[in-house]
PDB file of C-alpha atoms in Angstrom:
ATOM      1  CA  ALA A1174    -330.019 -70.768  91.890  1.00 82.00           C
ATOM      2  CA  VAL A1175    -326.463 -69.618  91.059  1.00 88.00           C
ATOM      3  CA  CYS A1176    -324.959 -69.130  87.564  1.00 89.00           C
ATOM      4  CA  PRO A1177    -322.011 -71.557  87.176  1.00 88.00           C
ATOM      5  CA  GLU A1178    -320.113 -69.108  84.888  1.00 89.00           C
ATOM      6  CA  CYS A1179    -320.302 -65.780  86.702  1.00 90.00           C
ATOM      7  CA  GLY A1180    -321.588 -66.722  90.146  1.00 89.00           C
ATOM      8  CA  TYR A1181    -324.673 -64.467  89.918  1.00 91.00           C
ATOM      9  CA  GLU A1182    -327.281 -65.503  92.435  1.00 88.00           C
ATOM     10  CA  PHE A1183    -330.771 -65.433  90.907  1.00 87.00           C
ATOM     11  CA  PRO A1184    -333.644 -64.370  93.142  1.00 86.00           C
ATOM     12  CA  PRO A1185    -336.183 -67.084  93.947  1.00 84.00           C
ATOM     13  CA  PRO A1186    -339.170 -67.159  91.530  1.00 80.00           C
ATOM     14  CA  LYS A1187    -342.297 -65.378  92.668  1.00 79.00           C
ATOM     15  CA  ARG A1188    -345.033 -67.952  93.066  1.00 75.00           C
ATOM     16  CA  SER A1189    -348.639 -66.926  92.877  1.00 69.00           C
ATOM     17  CA  LYS A1190    -350.742 -68.912  95.278  1.00 70.00           C
ATOM     18  CA  HIS A1191    -353.955 -70.428  93.988  1.00 69.00           C
ATOM     19  CA  GLU A1192    -357.186 -70.461  95.915  1.00 69.00           C
ATOM     20  CA  ALA A1193    -357.623 -73.014  98.666  1.00 69.00           C
ATOM     21  CA  GLU A1194    -360.931 -74.186  97.141  1.00 74.00           C
ATOM     22  CA  ALA A1195    -361.719 -75.599  93.717  1.00 73.00           C
ATOM     23  CA  ALA A1196    -363.560 -73.402  91.256  1.00 68.00           C
ATOM     24  CA  THR A1197    -367.225 -74.072  90.601  1.00 66.00           C
ATOM     25  CA  ALA A1198    -367.176 -72.910  86.962  1.00 61.00           C
ATOM     26  CA  ASN A1199    -367.774 -75.341  84.099  1.00 57.00           C
ATOM     27  CA  VAL A1200    -364.567 -76.856  82.783  1.00 63.00           C
ATOM     28  CA  ILE A1201    -365.326 -77.341  79.099  1.00 62.00           C
ATOM     29  CA  SER A1202    -368.981 -78.292  78.908  1.00 59.00           C
ATOM     30  CA  ALA A1203    -370.594 -74.992  77.987  1.00 72.00           C
ATOM     31  CA  GLY A1204    -374.340 -75.137  77.566  1.00 84.00           C
ATOM     32  CA  VAL A1205    -374.950 -77.887  80.122  1.00 89.00           C
ATOM     33  CA  THR A1206    -378.005 -77.209  82.266  1.00 92.00           C
ATOM     34  CA  VAL A1207    -379.198 -79.047  85.357  1.00 94.00           C
ATOM     35  CA  THR A1208    -382.791 -78.269  86.304  1.00 95.00           C
ATOM     36  CA  THR A1209    -385.217 -79.683  88.864  1.00 97.00           C
ATOM     37  CA  HIS A1210    -388.833 -80.043  87.700  1.00 96.00           C
ATOM     38  CA  GLU A1211    -392.011 -80.925  89.570  1.00 97.00           C
ATOM     39  CA  VAL A1212    -393.550 -84.137  88.198  1.00 97.00           C
ATOM     40  CA  THR A1213    -397.237 -83.728  87.304  1.00 96.00           C
ATOM     41  CA  GLY A1214    -397.781 -87.277  86.048  1.00 96.00           C
ATOM     42  CA  VAL A1215    -395.991 -90.521  85.236  1.00 97.00           C
ATOM     43  CA  ASN A1216    -396.580 -93.319  82.735  1.00 96.00           C
ATOM     44  CA  TYR A1217    -395.076 -96.822  82.764  1.00 96.00           C
ATOM     45  CA  SER A1218    -394.870 -98.995  79.628  1.00 95.00           C
ATOM     46  CA  VAL A1219    -392.926-101.881  78.105  1.00 95.00           C
ATOM     47  CA  HIS A1220    -390.458-100.623  75.491  1.00 93.00           C
ATOM     48  CA  VAL A1221    -388.864-102.683  72.722  1.00 91.00           C
ATOM     49  CA  LYS A1222    -385.895-100.995  71.094  1.00 88.00           C
ATOM     50  CA  ARG A1223    -386.389-100.139  67.433  1.00 88.00           C
ATOM     51  CA  ASP A1224    -384.445-102.485  65.114  1.00 89.00           C
ATOM     52  CA  ALA A1225    -383.473-104.659  68.091  1.00 85.00           C
ATOM     53  CA  PRO A1226    -382.277-108.158  67.171  1.00 89.00           C
ATOM     54  CA  GLU A1227    -384.506-111.151  67.907  1.00 90.00           C
ATOM     55  CA  GLY A1228    -384.383-112.047  71.597  1.00 89.00           C
ATOM     56  CA  HIS A1229    -383.134-108.624  72.733  1.00 91.00           C
ATOM     57  CA  PRO A1230    -384.626-107.961  76.190  1.00 94.00           C
ATOM     58  CA  PRO A1231    -387.274-105.242  76.510  1.00 94.00           C
ATOM     59  CA  THR A1232    -387.092-102.385  79.002  1.00 95.00           C
ATOM     60  CA  MET A1233    -389.635-100.495  81.061  1.00 96.00           C
ATOM     61  CA  ARG A1234    -390.043 -96.912  79.901  1.00 96.00           C
ATOM     62  CA  VAL A1235    -390.859 -94.444  82.662  1.00 97.00           C
ATOM     63  CA  GLU A1236    -392.182 -91.197  81.208  1.00 97.00           C
ATOM     64  CA  TYR A1237    -392.405 -88.241  83.598  1.00 97.00           C
ATOM     65  CA  ARG A1238    -394.754 -85.372  82.697  1.00 97.00           C
ATOM     66  CA  LEU A1239    -393.170 -82.081  83.719  1.00 95.00           C
ATOM     67  CA  GLY A1240    -395.710 -79.670  82.309  1.00 90.00           C
ATOM     68  CA  PHE A1241    -397.955 -79.120  79.326  1.00 90.00           C
ATOM     69  CA  ASN A1242    -396.584 -81.331  76.546  1.00 91.00           C
ATOM     70  CA  GLN A1243    -393.197 -81.586  78.288  1.00 93.00           C
ATOM     71  CA  TYR A1244    -391.908 -85.064  79.103  1.00 95.00           C
ATOM     72  CA  VAL A1245    -388.640 -86.736  80.023  1.00 96.00           C
ATOM     73  CA  SER A1246    -388.090 -90.498  80.016  1.00 95.00           C
ATOM     74  CA  GLU A1247    -385.853 -93.105  81.563  1.00 95.00           C
ATOM     75  CA  TRP A1248    -385.548 -96.791  80.766  1.00 96.00           C
ATOM     76  CA  VAL A1249    -385.277 -99.441  83.471  1.00 96.00           C
ATOM     77  CA  CYS A1250    -383.644-102.716  82.384  1.00 96.00           C
ATOM     78  CA  PHE A1251    -385.283-105.475  84.470  1.00 96.00           C
ATOM     79  CA  GLU A1252    -384.458-108.251  81.989  1.00 95.00           C
ATOM     80  CA  HIS A1253    -380.840-107.252  81.257  1.00 95.00           C
ATOM     81  CA  GLN A1254    -377.667-108.476  82.966  1.00 94.00           C
ATOM     82  CA  GLY A1255    -374.646-106.779  84.533  1.00 96.00           C
ATOM     83  CA  TYR A1256    -374.516-103.031  85.123  1.00 96.00           C
ATOM     84  CA  ALA A1257    -377.966-102.327  83.634  1.00 95.00           C
ATOM     85  CA  ARG A1258    -379.557-104.990  85.849  1.00 96.00           C
ATOM     86  CA  GLY A1259    -377.829-103.550  88.930  1.00 96.00           C
ATOM     87  CA  LYS A1260    -379.188-100.088  88.114  1.00 96.00           C
ATOM     88  CA  ALA A1261    -382.698-101.585  87.724  1.00 97.00           C
ATOM     89  CA  GLU A1262    -382.431-103.318  91.110  1.00 97.00           C
ATOM     90  CA  ALA A1263    -381.367-100.057  92.791  1.00 97.00           C
ATOM     91  CA  TRP A1264    -384.201 -98.182  91.017  1.00 97.00           C
ATOM     92  CA  TRP A1265    -386.727-100.770  92.287  1.00 97.00           C
ATOM     93  CA  ARG A1266    -385.415-100.873  95.884  1.00 96.00           C
ATOM     94  CA  ALA A1267    -385.725 -97.076  96.132  1.00 96.00           C
ATOM     95  CA  ARG A1268    -389.376 -97.180  95.051  1.00 96.00           C
ATOM     96  CA  SER A1269    -391.031-100.410  96.153  1.00 95.00           C
ATOM     97  CA  GLN A1270    -391.305-103.021  98.890  1.00 93.00           C
ATOM     98  CA  GLU A1271    -392.403-105.600  96.316  1.00 94.00           C
ATOM     99  CA  SER A1272    -389.983-108.326  95.257  1.00 93.00           C
ATOM    100  CA  PHE A1273    -387.912-107.580  92.155  1.00 95.00           C
ATOM    101  CA  PRO A1274    -390.051-108.258  89.053  1.00 95.00           C
ATOM    102  CA  LYS A1275    -389.157-111.137  86.739  1.00 94.00           C
ATOM    103  CA  SER A1276    -390.156-109.190  83.612  1.00 95.00           C
ATOM    104  CA  CYS A1277    -390.884-105.695  82.385  1.00 95.00           C
ATOM    105  CA  GLU A1278    -394.546-106.640  82.000  1.00 95.00           C
ATOM    106  CA  GLU A1279    -394.725-107.586  85.687  1.00 95.00           C
ATOM    107  CA  ALA A1280    -392.953-104.346  86.661  1.00 96.00           C
ATOM    108  CA  VAL A1281    -395.451-102.273  84.664  1.00 96.00           C
ATOM    109  CA  ARG A1282    -398.392-104.103  86.297  1.00 95.00           C
ATOM    110  CA  ILE A1283    -397.005-103.435  89.785  1.00 95.00           C
ATOM    111  CA  CYS A1284    -396.329 -99.773  88.945  1.00 95.00           C
ATOM    112  CA  LEU A1285    -399.836 -99.270  87.537  1.00 94.00           C
ATOM    113  CA  SER A1286    -401.313-100.991  90.623  1.00 92.00           C
ATOM    114  CA  GLY A1287    -399.716 -98.425  92.937  1.00 93.00           C
ATOM    115  CA  GLY A1288    -396.857-100.641  94.093  1.00 94.00           C
ATOM    116  CA  VAL A1289    -394.153 -97.987  93.650  1.00 96.00           C
ATOM    117  CA  ALA A1290    -393.536 -94.590  95.238  1.00 96.00           C
ATOM    118  CA  GLU A1291    -394.877 -91.654  93.248  1.00 97.00           C
ATOM    119  CA  PRO A1292    -392.220 -89.276  91.881  1.00 97.00           C
ATOM    120  CA  VAL A1293    -392.425 -85.738  93.277  1.00 97.00           C
ATOM    121  CA  SER A1294    -389.678 -84.090  91.207  1.00 97.00           C
ATOM    122  CA  VAL A1295    -386.840 -85.003  88.851  1.00 97.00           C
ATOM    123  CA  THR A1296    -383.491 -83.337  88.280  1.00 97.00           C
ATOM    124  CA  VAL A1297    -382.646 -83.318  84.578  1.00 96.00           C
ATOM    125  CA  ARG A1298    -379.283 -82.693  82.888  1.00 95.00           C
ATOM    126  CA  SER A1299    -379.378 -81.356  79.321  1.00 92.00           C
ATOM    127  CA  SER A1300    -376.355 -80.875  77.098  1.00 90.00           C
ATOM    128  CA  PRO A1301    -375.906 -79.840  73.457  1.00 88.00           C
ATOM    129  CA  GLU A1302    -373.620 -82.867  72.988  1.00 87.00           C
ATOM    130  CA  GLU A1303    -376.313 -85.347  74.076  1.00 88.00           C
ATOM    131  CA  LYS A1304    -379.389 -86.187  72.017  1.00 91.00           C
ATOM    132  CA  TYR A1305    -381.670 -86.716  75.027  1.00 92.00           C
ATOM    133  CA  PRO A1306    -381.781 -85.201  78.524  1.00 93.00           C
ATOM    134  CA  ARG A1307    -380.695 -87.449  81.414  1.00 94.00           C
ATOM    135  CA  ILE A1308    -382.453 -87.895  84.716  1.00 96.00           C
ATOM    136  CA  LYS A1309    -379.836 -87.359  87.424  1.00 96.00           C
ATOM    137  CA  ALA A1310    -382.062 -87.599  90.514  1.00 96.00           C
ATOM    138  CA  CYS A1311    -385.656 -88.287  91.464  1.00 96.00           C
ATOM    139  CA  GLU A1312    -387.380 -87.136  94.651  1.00 97.00           C
ATOM    140  CA  LEU A1313    -389.953 -89.729  95.680  1.00 96.00           C
ATOM    141  CA  GLY A1314    -393.057 -89.723  97.809  1.00 96.00           C
ATOM    142  CA  PRO A1315    -393.582 -92.369 100.496  1.00 94.00           C
ATOM    143  CA  THR A1316    -392.940 -95.994  99.554  1.00 93.00           C
ATOM    144  CA  PRO A1317    -396.271 -97.837  99.475  1.00 92.00           C
ATOM    145  CA  GLU A1318    -396.973-100.880 101.608  1.00 88.00           C
ATOM    146  CA  TRP A1319    -396.715-104.314 100.038  1.00 78.00           C
ATOM    147  CA  LEU A1320    -399.589-105.056  97.665  1.00 75.00           C
ATOM    148  CA  ALA A1321    -401.442-108.007  99.188  1.00 65.00           C
ATOM    149  CA  GLU A1322    -403.555-108.361  96.080  1.00 59.00           C
ATOM    150  CA  ARG A1323    -402.461-107.493  92.578  1.00 51.00           C
ATOM    151  CA  VAL A1324    -404.857-105.267  90.685  1.00 51.00           C
ATOM    152  CA  GLU A1325    -404.924-106.566  87.128  1.00 54.00           C
ATOM    153  CA  PRO A1326    -406.128-104.243  84.374  1.00 52.00           C
ATOM    154  CA  ASP A1327    -409.791-104.925  83.598  1.00 54.00           C
ATOM    155  CA  GLU A1328    -409.958-105.212  79.815  1.00 55.00           C
ATOM    156  CA  THR A1329    -413.681-106.026  79.956  1.00 56.00           C
ATOM    157  CA  ALA A1330    -414.352-102.485  81.188  1.00 54.00           C
ATOM    158  CA  LEU A1331    -413.536-101.100  77.740  1.00 51.00           C
ATOM    159  CA  PRO A1332    -416.489-100.263  75.498  1.00 55.00           C
ATOM    160  CA  GLU A1333    -417.246-102.867  72.872  1.00 56.00           C
ATOM    161  CA  TYR A1334    -416.277-101.917  69.322  1.00 50.00           C
ATOM    162  CA  GLU A1335    -419.208-101.354  66.991  1.00 51.00           C
ATOM    163  CA  GLU A1336    -418.783-101.495  63.240  1.00 54.00           C
ATOM    164  CA  GLY A1337    -420.428 -98.984  61.008  1.00 52.00           C
ATOM    165  CA  PHE A1338    -420.034 -95.399  60.003  1.00 50.00           C
ATOM    166  CA  ASP A1339    -421.826 -92.589  61.736  1.00 50.00           C
ATOM    167  CA  ASP A1340    -422.386 -89.489  59.596  1.00 52.00           C
ATOM    168  CA  ASP A1341    -423.848 -87.473  62.441  1.00 53.00           C
ATOM    169  CA  ILE A1342    -421.464 -84.961  63.951  1.00 50.00           C
ATOM    170  CA  PRO A1343    -422.169 -84.661  67.685  1.00 50.00           C
ATOM    171  CA  PHE A1344    -421.849 -80.859  67.758  1.00 42.00           C
TER     172      PHE A1344
END
């Protein structure tokens, strides 16, 4: 560049070159952790949202046990529409050869009957800004074969309730 008044020619600005690769440091989200945990157990149940309006669809709660008294959950929306339903369909396809369940109750029955792949590990993202940790990935065992026969829970196998009060302490 040249000064229009005196004709002085300014030297070109010195440019510092940035790295050819993007940085891997956190941008703003300090305190965010992403950890992979081995799954030691899993529980499937129907979940109805607290204070949900009448007719609000239930979800299936999947609770992964990561260690002694350490759990993380995800909710699968089989009876919802739109984006949530699409996520549920993808979740099901990754885990089962069974047809997509019509209800959360049916999904829980299939899961408890061994119709879905067992989780091996989950990758969990925790952040101080979020109330609950999020499951970002799940490593699965082999997908089971199609269940030819549904195994329904046997409620008759439970012990029969007996009324009365027993004062004897068994120890």
